[in-house]
XYZ file of C-alpha atoms in Angstrom:
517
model
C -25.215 -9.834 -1.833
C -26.721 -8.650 1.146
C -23.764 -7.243 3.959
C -21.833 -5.682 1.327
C -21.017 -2.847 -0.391
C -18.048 -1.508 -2.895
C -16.618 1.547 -2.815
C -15.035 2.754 -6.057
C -13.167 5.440 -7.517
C -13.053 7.577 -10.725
C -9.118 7.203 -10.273
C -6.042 5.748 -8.893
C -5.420 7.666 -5.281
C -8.903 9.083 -5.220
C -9.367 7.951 -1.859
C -11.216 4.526 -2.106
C -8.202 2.548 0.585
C -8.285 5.666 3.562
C -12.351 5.609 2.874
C -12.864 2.070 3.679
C -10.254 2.115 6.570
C -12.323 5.196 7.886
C -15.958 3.218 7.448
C -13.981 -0.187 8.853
C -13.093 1.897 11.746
C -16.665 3.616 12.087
C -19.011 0.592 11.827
C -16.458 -1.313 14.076
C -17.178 1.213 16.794
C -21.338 1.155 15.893
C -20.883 -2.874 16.879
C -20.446 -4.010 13.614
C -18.355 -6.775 12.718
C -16.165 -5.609 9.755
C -14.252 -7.250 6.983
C -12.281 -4.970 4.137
C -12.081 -6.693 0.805
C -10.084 -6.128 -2.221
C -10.670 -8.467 -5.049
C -7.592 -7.749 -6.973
C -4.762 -5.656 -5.836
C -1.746 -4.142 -7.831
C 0.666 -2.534 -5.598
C 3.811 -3.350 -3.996
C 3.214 -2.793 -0.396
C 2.181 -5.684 1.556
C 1.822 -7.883 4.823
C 2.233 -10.908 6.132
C -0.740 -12.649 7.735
C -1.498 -14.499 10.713
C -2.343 -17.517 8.475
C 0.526 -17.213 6.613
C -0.118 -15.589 3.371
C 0.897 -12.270 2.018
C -1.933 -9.473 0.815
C -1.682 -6.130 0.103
C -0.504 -3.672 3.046
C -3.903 -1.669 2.963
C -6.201 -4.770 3.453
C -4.032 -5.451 6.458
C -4.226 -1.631 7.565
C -7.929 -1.722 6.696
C -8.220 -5.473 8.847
C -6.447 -3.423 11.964
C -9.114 -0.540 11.352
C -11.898 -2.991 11.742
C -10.478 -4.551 15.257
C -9.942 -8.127 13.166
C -6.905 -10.103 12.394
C -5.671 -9.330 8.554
C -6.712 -12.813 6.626
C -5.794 -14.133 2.785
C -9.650 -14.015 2.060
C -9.331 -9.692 2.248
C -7.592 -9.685 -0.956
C -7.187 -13.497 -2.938
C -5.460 -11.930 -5.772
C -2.320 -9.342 -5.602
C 0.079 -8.116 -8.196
C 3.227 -6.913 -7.762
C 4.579 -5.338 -10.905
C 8.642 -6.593 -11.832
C 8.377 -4.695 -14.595
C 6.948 -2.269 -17.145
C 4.736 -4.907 -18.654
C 5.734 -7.950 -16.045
C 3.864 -8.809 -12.533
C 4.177 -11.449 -10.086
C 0.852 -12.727 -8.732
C 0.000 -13.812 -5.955
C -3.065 -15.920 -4.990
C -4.731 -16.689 -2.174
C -1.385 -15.430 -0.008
C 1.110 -17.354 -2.123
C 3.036 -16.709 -5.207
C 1.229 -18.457 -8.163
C 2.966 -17.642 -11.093
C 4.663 -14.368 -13.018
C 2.635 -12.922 -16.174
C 2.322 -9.814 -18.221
C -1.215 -8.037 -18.895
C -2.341 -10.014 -21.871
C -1.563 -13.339 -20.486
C -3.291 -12.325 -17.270
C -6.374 -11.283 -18.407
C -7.170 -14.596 -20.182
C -6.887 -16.282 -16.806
C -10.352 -14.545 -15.720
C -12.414 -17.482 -15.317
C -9.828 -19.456 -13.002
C -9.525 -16.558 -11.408
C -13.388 -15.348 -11.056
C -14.051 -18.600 -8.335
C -10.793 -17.884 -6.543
C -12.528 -14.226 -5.917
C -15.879 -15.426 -5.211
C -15.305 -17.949 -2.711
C -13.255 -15.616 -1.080
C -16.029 -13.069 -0.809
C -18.418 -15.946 0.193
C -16.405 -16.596 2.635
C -15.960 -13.668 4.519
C -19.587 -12.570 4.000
C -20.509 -15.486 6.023
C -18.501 -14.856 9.115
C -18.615 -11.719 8.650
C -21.445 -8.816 9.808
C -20.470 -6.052 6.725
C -17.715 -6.757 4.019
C -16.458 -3.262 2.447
C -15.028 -4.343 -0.555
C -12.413 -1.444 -2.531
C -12.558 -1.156 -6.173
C -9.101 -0.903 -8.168
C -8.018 1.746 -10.152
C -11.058 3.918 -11.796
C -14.827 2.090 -12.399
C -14.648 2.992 -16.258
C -11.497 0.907 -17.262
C -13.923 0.131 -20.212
C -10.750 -1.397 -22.199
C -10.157 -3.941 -18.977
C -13.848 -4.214 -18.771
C -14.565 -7.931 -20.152
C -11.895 -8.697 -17.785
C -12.870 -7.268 -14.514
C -12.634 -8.754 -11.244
C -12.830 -6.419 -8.606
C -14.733 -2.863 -10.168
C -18.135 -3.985 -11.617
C -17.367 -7.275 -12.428
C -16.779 -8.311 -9.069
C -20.367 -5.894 -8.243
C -22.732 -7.526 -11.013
C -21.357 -10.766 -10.041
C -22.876 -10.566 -6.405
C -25.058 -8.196 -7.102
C -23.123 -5.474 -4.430
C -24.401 -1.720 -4.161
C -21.722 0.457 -5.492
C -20.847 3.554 -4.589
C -18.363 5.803 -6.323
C -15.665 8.663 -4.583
C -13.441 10.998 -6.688
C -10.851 13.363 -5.276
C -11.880 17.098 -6.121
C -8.225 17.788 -5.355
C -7.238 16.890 -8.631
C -10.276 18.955 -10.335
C -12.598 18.160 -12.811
C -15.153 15.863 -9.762
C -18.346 16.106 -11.363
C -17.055 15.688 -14.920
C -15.526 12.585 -13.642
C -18.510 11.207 -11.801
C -20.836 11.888 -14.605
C -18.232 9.996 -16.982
C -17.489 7.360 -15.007
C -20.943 6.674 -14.534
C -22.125 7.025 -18.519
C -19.307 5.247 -19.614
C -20.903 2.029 -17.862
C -23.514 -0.261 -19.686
C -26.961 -0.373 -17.936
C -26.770 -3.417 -15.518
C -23.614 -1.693 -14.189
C -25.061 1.594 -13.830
C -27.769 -0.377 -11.888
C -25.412 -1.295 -8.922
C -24.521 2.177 -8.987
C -26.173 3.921 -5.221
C -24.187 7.137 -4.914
C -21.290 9.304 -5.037
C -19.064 10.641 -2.333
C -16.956 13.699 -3.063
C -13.513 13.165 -1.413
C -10.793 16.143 -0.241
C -12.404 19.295 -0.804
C -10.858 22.539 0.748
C -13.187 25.600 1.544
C -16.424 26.761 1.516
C -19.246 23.647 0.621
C -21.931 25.661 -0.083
C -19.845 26.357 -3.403
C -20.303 23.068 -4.477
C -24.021 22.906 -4.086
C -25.258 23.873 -6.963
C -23.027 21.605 -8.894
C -23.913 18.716 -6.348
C -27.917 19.449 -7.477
C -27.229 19.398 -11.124
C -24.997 16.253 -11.126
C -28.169 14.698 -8.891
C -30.443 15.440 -11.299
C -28.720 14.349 -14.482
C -27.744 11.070 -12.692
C -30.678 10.158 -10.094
C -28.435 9.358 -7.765
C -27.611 11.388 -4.496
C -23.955 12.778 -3.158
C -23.807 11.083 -0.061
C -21.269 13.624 1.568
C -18.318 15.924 0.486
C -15.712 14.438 2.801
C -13.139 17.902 3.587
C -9.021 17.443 3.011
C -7.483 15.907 6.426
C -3.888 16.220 6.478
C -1.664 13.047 7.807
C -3.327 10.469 6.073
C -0.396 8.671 4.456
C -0.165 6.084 6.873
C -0.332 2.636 5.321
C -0.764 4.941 2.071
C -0.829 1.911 -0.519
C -0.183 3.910 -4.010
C 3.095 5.338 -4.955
C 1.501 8.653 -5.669
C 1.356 8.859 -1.874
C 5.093 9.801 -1.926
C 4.746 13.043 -4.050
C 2.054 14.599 -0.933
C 4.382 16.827 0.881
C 5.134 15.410 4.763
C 5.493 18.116 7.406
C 7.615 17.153 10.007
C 7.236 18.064 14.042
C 8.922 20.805 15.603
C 12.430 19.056 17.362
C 12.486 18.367 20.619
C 15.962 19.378 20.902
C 18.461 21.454 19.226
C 18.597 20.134 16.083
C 16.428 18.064 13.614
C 17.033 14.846 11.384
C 17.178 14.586 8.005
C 16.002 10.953 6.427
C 16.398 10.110 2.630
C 14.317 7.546 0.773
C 16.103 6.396 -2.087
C 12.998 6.325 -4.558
C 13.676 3.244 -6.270
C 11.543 2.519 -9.570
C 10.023 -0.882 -7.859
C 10.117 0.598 -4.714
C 8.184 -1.896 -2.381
C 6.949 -1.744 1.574
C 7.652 2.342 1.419
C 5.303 2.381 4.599
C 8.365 0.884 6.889
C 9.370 4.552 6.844
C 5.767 6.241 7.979
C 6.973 5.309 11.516
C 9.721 8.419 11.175
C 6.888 10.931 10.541
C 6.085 10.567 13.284
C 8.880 11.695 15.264
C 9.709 15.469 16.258
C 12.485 16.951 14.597
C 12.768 14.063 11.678
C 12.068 15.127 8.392
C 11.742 12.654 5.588
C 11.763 12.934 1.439
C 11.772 10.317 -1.088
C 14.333 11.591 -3.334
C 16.620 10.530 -6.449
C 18.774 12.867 -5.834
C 22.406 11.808 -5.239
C 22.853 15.573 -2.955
C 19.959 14.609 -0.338
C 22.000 10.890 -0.432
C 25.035 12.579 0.307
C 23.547 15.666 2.633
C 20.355 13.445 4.464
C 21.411 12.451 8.557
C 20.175 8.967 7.638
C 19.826 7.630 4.262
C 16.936 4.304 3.718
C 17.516 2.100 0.996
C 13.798 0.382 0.727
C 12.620 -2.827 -0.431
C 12.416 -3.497 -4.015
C 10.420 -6.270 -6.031
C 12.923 -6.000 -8.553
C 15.919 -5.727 -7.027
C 18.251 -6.523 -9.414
C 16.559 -3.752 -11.782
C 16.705 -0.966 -9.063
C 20.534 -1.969 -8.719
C 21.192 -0.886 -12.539
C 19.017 1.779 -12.058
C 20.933 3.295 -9.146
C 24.322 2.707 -10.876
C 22.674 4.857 -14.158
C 21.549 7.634 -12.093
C 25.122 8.030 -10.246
C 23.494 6.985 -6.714
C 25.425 3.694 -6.862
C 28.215 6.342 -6.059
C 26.436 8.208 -4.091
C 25.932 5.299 -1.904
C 29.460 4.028 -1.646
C 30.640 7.517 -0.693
C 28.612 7.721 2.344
C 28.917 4.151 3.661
C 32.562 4.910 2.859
C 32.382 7.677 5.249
C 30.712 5.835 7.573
C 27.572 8.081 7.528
C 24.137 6.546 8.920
C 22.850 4.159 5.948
C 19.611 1.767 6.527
C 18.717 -1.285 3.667
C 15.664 -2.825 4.180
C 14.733 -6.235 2.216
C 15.862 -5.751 -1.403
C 17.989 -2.573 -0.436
C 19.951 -4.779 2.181
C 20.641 -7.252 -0.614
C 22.159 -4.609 -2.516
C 24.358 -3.265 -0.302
C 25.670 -6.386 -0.005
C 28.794 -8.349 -2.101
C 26.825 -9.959 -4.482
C 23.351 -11.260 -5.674
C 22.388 -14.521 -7.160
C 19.029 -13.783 -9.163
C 17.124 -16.867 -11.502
C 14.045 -15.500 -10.069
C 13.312 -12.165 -10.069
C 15.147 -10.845 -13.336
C 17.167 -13.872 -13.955
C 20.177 -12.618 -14.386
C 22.455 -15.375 -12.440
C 24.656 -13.842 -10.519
C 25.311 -10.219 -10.252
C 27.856 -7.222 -8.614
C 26.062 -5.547 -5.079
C 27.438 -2.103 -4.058
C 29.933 -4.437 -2.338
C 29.686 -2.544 1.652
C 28.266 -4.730 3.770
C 29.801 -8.579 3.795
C 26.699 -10.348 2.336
C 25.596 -12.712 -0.441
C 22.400 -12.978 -1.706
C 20.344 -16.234 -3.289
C 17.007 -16.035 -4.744
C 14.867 -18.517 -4.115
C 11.571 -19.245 -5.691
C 9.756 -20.270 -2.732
C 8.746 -17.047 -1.317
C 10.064 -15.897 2.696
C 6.782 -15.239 4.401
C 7.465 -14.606 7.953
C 6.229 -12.906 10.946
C 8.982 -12.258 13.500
C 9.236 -11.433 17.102
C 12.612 -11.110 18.946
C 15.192 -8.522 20.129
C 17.583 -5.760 19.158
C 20.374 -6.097 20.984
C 22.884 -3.106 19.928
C 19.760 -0.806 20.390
C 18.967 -1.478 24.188
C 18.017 -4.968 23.840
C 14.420 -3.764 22.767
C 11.961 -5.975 21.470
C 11.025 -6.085 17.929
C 8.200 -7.402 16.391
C 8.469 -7.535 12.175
C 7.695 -9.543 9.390
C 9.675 -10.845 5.909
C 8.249 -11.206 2.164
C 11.146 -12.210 0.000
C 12.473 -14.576 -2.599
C 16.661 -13.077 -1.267
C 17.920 -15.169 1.226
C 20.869 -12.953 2.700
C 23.860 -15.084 4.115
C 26.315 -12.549 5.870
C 29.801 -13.966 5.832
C 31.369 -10.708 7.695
C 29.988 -7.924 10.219
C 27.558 -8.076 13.407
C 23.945 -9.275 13.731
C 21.866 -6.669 14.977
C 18.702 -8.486 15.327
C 17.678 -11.479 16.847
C 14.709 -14.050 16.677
C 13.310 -15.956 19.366
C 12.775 -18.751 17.063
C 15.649 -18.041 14.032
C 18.403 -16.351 16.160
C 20.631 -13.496 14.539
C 19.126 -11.236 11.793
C 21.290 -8.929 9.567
C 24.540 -7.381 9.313
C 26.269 -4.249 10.787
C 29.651 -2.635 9.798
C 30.091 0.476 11.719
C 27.308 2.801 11.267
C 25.685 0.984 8.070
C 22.982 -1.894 8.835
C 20.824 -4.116 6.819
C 17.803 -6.254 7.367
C 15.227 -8.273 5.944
C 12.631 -7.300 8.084
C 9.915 -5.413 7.656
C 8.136 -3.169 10.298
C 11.024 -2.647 12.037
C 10.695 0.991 13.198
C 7.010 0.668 14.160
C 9.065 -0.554 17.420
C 8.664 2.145 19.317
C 11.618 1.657 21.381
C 14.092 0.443 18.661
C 13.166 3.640 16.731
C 14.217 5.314 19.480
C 16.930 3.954 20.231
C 18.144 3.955 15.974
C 17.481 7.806 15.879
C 19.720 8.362 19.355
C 22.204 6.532 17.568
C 21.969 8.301 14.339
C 22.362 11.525 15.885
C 24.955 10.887 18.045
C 27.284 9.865 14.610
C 26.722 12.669 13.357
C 26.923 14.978 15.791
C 23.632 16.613 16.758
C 21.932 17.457 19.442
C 18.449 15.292 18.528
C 15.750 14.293 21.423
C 13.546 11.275 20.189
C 9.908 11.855 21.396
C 7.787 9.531 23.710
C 5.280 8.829 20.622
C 3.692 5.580 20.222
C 3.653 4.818 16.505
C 0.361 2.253 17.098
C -1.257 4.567 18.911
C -0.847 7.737 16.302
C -2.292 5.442 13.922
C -5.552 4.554 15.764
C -6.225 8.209 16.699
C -6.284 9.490 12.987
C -8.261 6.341 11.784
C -10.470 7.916 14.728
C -10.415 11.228 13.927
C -11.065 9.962 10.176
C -13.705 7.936 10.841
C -15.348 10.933 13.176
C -15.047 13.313 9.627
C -17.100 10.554 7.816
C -19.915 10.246 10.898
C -19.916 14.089 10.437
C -19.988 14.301 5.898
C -21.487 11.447 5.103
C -25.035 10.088 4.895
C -24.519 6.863 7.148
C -27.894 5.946 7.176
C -28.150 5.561 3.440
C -25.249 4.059 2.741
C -25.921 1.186 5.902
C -29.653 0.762 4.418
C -27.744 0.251 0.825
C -25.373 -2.549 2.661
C -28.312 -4.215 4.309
C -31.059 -4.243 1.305
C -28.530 -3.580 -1.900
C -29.090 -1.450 -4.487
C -32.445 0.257 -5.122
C -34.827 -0.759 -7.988
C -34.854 0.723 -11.513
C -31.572 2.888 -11.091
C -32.300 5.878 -14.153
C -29.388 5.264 -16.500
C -27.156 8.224 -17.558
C -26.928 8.499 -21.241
C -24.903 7.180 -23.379
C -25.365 4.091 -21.422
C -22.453 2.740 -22.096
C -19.047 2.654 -24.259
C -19.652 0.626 -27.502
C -18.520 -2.858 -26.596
C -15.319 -4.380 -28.301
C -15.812 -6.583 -30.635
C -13.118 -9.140 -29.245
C -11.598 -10.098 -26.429
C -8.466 -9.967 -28.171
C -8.794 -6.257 -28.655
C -9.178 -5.568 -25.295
C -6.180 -7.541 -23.983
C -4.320 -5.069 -26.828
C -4.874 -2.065 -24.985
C -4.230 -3.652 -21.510
């Protein structure tokens, strides 16, 4: 399909969702009219849309980087794991129905047209569509079931190109694997290679980057260098382990923020905003000391609440918890983590569990219900200097406080959350991208507990356009944009050479496949 082009990985986290936002943002600037694509997405951060659906967090990020409004179309299918073995999915914006990996992959062909069209779609309003692969290229177990790596490639005949993170080590063992492991009409698609995160000298990799060109036929179409500060919008979890340098304070002293690092932790990137700030340094932790210790301790959103509520009363942070609210010490819950700080939880969706215990400090009650919140919000904060707020909400809870202070309002809704002294909940989403309610929060934080903390004057949109600038200036520089726009207009070349084996011997049944899903 002419227009289009997929960029896939050898791994999880090798790069593929920061590349595209950085070649959105690039061929945006060239004149290009740019949609990001993403077939099928697992992960558990996500947005809400202007036409009212909910896709993954990096299509919208990606959508932003491109100068477009975020659309279902970008990514038709999304999973959100409940469970080990257990995911909600959602299709075309909207929760469809809840299935583990077996039963899943069986729905393929009423799937496959739900994918297509939405491809179709975009590639017809659309100048370039930069679709993202999932997960590595060589899933050859998921392979007869694949919707957005090859599949979703041979199926519209899309160029491919393939990026692995030399970070991790062993780059040109995976790019030669990932490559032979393919059969020959998937090899075929395959237009390139792009080396992603390297640190030091290049002209070390050279010889390396000849060899792996001769035993594949294909070129390296850059070795993009390590830029710090990229986990904004980061989509996977593994983002969370990269360590996050904060500013030097503006005033006396610094902040400390604790992410409680929930098993199903969802919409972790409503804490990137903090970062950002001078003097406020942030950890995801599952600790019950940096709980007790931290200036101002998050409790995220969860898509499995109730299961993250067990999991903090096994790990003693349920106690943790109570102690500081107790204490009245600085305590945020966002989404799922509002509904457990709350009285108690009503749950025949999620884990269906009826009615369960909350960590019983703020005066709320929570009922599932199986039509799915999907909101965009604009109002006011009124306890933090009346500043406006702009947010959005993805949730089966439906909070009902019966006690405390709204802290929120919406111009359409009215009051939003619950306050009791110094600990707050919310449903939304987004909040602290506010510039001036972050602010304000932080002042406040400080002031209880008694430090001496300046907020900066930074403007949270703002930092995230320059780095997707400053990215997308590293890939002008390190990669071959020439090629790689002549692969989008024209497609793959002719007769690809195919890198022996050729190909992982094919299974024998579907039903062994869905086995080792």
């Amino acid at each position: 399909m002419k227009g289009t082009l997929l960029v896939a990985g050898t791994t999880s986290d090798a790069g593929k969702s920061v590349l595209v936002s950085g070649l959105c943002r690039l061929l945006s600037r060239q004149g290009h009219r740019v949609a990001p694509f993403k077939a099928q997405n697992m992960a558990l951060n996500a947005a809400v849309t202007l036409d009212g659906g909910e896709i993954g967090r990096a299509q919208a990020a990606q959508a932003d980087a491109a100068g477009v409004d975020a659309e279902i179309a970008m990514n038709p299918i999304l999973i959100k794991p409940t469970g080990p073995r257990h995911s909600q999915v959602v299709i075309r914006g909207h929760t469809a129905f809840d299935a583990g990996a077996r039963d899943y992959h069986t729905r393929k062909t009423t799937l496959l047209p739900v994918v297509s069209e939405s491809l179709r779609d975009l590639a017809s309003r659309f100048d370039v569509v930069l679709a993202e692969g999932a997960g590595g290229a060589a899933e050859i177990n998921l392979r007869p079931y694949d919707l957005t790596n090859l599949g979703l490639a041979r199926q519209h005949d899309m160029p491919v190109v393939i990026v692995c993170d030399i970070d991790r080590g062993g780059a040109f063992a995976s790019l030669y694997g990932t490559l032979a492991l393919m059969e020959p009409a998937d090899q075929a698609l395959v237009s390139g290679f792009i080396i992603n995160r390297f640190r030091g000298d290049r002209t070390v990799l050279d010889p390396g980057i000849r060899q792996l060109e001769e035993l594949t036929q294909r070129p390296c179409l850059g070795v993009i260098p390590h830029v710090s500060g990229l986990t904004i919008d980061a989509e996977d979890s593994l983002a969370l382990d990269q360590r996050r340098e904060a500013l030097p304070p503006l005033g006396k002293d610094s902040l400390t923020v604790t992410v409680v690092r929930l098993p199903h932790i969802s919409n972790f990137t409503d804490i990137d905003a903090l970062t950002v700030e001078p003097g406020v340094s942030v950890r995801f932790s599952e600790s019950a000391a940096d709980i007790t210790n931290a200036d101002l301790v998050v409790l995220p959103g969860s898509k499995n609440t109730v299961g993250d509520l067990d999991w903090l009363h096994e790990r003693g942070l349920a106690e943790a918890v109570r102690r500081r609210c107790a204490a009245d010490e600085p305590t945020l819950g966002v989404c799922g983590g509002y509904q457990m700080l709350g009285r108690r939880l009503h749950d025949e969706v999620e884990s269906r569990r009826g009615e369960v215990k909350g960590l019983d400090i703020l005066p709320v009650d929570t009922v599932f219900h199986r039509d799915k919140t999907l909101r965009r919000h604009h109002g006011r904060a009124p306890l933090f200097d009346d500043a406006a707020v702009d947010a959005y909400s993805i949730r089966h809870g439906r909070p009902r406080p019966w006690g405390g202070e709204s802290w929120l309002a919406d111009d359409v809704d009215g009051a939003e959350g619950c306050r009791v002294g110094s600990i707050l909940g919310t449903s939304w989403h987004g909040l602290l991208e506010n510039n001036a309610l972050r602010r304000a929060f932080l002042t406040r934080v400080a002031r209880r507990r008694g430090l001496s903390f300046a907020p900066g004057d930074v403007d949270f949109a703002q930092v995230r356009r320059n780095r997707l600038d400053a990215f997308a200036d590293v890939l002008d520089e390190h990669l071959d944009m020439s090629y790689l726009f002549n692969l989008i207009q024209k497609g793959a070349p002719d007769n690809p050479f195919i890198a022996p084996p050729g190909g992982a011997p094919a299974l024998s049944t579907p039903t062994q496949a869905t086995e080792q899903a």
